[in-house]
PDB file of C-alpha atoms in Angstrom:
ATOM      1  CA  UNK A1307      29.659  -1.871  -1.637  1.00  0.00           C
ATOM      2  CA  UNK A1308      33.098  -3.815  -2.667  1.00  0.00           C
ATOM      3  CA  UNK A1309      34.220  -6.872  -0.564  1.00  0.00           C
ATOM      4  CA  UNK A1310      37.650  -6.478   0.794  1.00  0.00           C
ATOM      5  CA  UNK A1311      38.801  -9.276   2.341  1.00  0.00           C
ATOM      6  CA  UNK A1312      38.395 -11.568   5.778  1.00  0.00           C
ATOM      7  CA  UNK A1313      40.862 -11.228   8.754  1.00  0.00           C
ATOM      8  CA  UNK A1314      41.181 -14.372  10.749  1.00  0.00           C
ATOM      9  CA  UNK A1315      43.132 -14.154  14.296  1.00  0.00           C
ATOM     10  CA  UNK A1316      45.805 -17.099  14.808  1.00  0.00           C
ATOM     11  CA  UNK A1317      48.052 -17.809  17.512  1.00  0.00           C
ATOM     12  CA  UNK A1318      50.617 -19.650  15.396  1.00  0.00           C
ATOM     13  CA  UNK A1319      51.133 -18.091  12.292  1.00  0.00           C
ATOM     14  CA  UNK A1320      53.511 -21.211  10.684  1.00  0.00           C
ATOM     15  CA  UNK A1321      50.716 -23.828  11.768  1.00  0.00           C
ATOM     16  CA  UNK A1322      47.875 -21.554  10.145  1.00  0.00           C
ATOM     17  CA  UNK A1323      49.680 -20.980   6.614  1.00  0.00           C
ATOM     18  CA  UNK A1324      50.348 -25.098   6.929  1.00  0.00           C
ATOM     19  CA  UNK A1325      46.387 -25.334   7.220  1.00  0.00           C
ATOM     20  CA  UNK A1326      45.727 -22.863   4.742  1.00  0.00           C
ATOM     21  CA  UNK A1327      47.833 -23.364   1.963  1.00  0.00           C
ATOM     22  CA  UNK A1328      49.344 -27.178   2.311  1.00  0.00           C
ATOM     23  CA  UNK A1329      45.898 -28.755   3.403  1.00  0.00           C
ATOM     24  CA  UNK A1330      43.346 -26.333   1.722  1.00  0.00           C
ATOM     25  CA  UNK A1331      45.610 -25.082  -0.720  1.00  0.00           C
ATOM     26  CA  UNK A1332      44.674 -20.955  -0.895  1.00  0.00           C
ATOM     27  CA  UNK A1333      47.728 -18.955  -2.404  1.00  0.00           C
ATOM     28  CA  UNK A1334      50.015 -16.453  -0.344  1.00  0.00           C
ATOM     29  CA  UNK A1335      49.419 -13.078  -2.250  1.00  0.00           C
ATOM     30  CA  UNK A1336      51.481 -10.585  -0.138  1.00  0.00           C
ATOM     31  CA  UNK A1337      53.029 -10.058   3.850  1.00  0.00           C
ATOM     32  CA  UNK A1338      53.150  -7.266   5.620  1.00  0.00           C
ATOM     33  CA  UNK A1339      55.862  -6.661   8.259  1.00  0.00           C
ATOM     34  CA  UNK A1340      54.547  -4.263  11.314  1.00  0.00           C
ATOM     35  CA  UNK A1341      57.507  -3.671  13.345  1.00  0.00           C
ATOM     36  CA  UNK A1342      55.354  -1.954  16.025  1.00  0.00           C
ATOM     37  CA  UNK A1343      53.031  -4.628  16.712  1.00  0.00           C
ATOM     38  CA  UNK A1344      56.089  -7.344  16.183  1.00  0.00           C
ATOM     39  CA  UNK A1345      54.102  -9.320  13.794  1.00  0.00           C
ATOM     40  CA  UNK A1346      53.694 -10.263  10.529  1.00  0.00           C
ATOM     41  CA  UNK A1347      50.300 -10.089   8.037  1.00  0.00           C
ATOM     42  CA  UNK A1348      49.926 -12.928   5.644  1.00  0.00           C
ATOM     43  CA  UNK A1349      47.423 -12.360   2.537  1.00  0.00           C
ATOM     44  CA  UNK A1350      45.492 -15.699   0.684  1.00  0.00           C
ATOM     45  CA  UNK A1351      43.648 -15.938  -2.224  1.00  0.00           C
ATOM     46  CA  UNK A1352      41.886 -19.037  -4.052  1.00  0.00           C
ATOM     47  CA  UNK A1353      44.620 -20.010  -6.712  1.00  0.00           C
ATOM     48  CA  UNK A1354      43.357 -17.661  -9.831  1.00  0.00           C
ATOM     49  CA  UNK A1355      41.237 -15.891  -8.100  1.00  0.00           C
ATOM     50  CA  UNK A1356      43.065 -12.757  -6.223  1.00  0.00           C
ATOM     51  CA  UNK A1357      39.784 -10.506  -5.371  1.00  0.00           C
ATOM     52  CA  UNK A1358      38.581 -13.049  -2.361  1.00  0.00           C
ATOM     53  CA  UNK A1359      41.215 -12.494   0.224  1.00  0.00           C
ATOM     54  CA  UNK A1360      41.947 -13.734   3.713  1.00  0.00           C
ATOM     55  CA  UNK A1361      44.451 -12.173   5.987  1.00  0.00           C
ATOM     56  CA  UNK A1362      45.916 -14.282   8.797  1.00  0.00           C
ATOM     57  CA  UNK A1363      46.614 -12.011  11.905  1.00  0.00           C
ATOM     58  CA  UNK A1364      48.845 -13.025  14.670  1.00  0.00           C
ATOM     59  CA  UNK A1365      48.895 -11.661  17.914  1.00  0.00           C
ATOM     60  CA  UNK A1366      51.295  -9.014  18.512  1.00  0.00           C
ATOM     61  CA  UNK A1367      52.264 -10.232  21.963  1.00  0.00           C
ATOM     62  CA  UNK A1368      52.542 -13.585  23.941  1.00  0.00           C
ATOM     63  CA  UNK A1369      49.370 -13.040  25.986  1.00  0.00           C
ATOM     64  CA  UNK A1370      47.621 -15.538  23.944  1.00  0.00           C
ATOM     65  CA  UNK A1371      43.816 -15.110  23.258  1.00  0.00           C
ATOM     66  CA  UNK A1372      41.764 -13.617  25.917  1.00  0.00           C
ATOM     67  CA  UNK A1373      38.330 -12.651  25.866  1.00  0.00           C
ATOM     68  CA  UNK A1374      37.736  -9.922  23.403  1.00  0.00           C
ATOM     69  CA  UNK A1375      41.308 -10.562  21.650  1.00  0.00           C
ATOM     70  CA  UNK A1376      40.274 -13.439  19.896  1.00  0.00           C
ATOM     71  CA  UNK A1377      38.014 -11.295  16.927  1.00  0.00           C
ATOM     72  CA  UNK A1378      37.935 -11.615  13.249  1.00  0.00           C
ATOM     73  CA  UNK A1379      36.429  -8.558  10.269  1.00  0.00           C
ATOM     74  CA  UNK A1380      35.128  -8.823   7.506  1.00  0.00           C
ATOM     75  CA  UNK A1381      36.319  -5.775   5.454  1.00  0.00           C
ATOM     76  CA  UNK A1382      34.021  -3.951   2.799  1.00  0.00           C
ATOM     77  CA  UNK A1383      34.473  -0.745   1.302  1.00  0.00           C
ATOM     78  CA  UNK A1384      31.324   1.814   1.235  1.00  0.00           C
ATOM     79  CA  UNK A1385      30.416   5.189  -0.576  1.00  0.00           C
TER      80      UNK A1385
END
């Protein structure tokens, strides 16, 4: 078993990377655009260390976070 990485919901993507990288100083790695979904996936890792990764996902719509919209993953790959 291989960890992946850690998604984290947010509502405000520009308020979560100021958290994340200004105040606790993780490293953007990579985005990913997804037209469909209208939203953008931001990658972290530690500074030097790119194998522990968190992904910030946004919403896709304005609904805000409802119950059952407001999850999280942890990713691992298996056999």
């Amino acid at each position: 078993m291989k960890y992946l990485h850690t998604m984290v919901r947010v509502s405000d993507l520009d308020e979560s990377l100021d958290f994340y990288v200004n105040k606790l100083g993780l490293v953007e790695h990579s985005r990913r655009d997804v037209e469909a979904g209208r939203f953008t996936l931001v990658f972290l890792h530690a500074p030097g260390d790119e194998s522990e990764v968190v992904e910030l996902a946004p919403n896709g719509d304005d609904q805000g976070y409802v119950s059952g919209r407001n999850f999280g993953r942890l990713a691992y790959q298996v056999d």
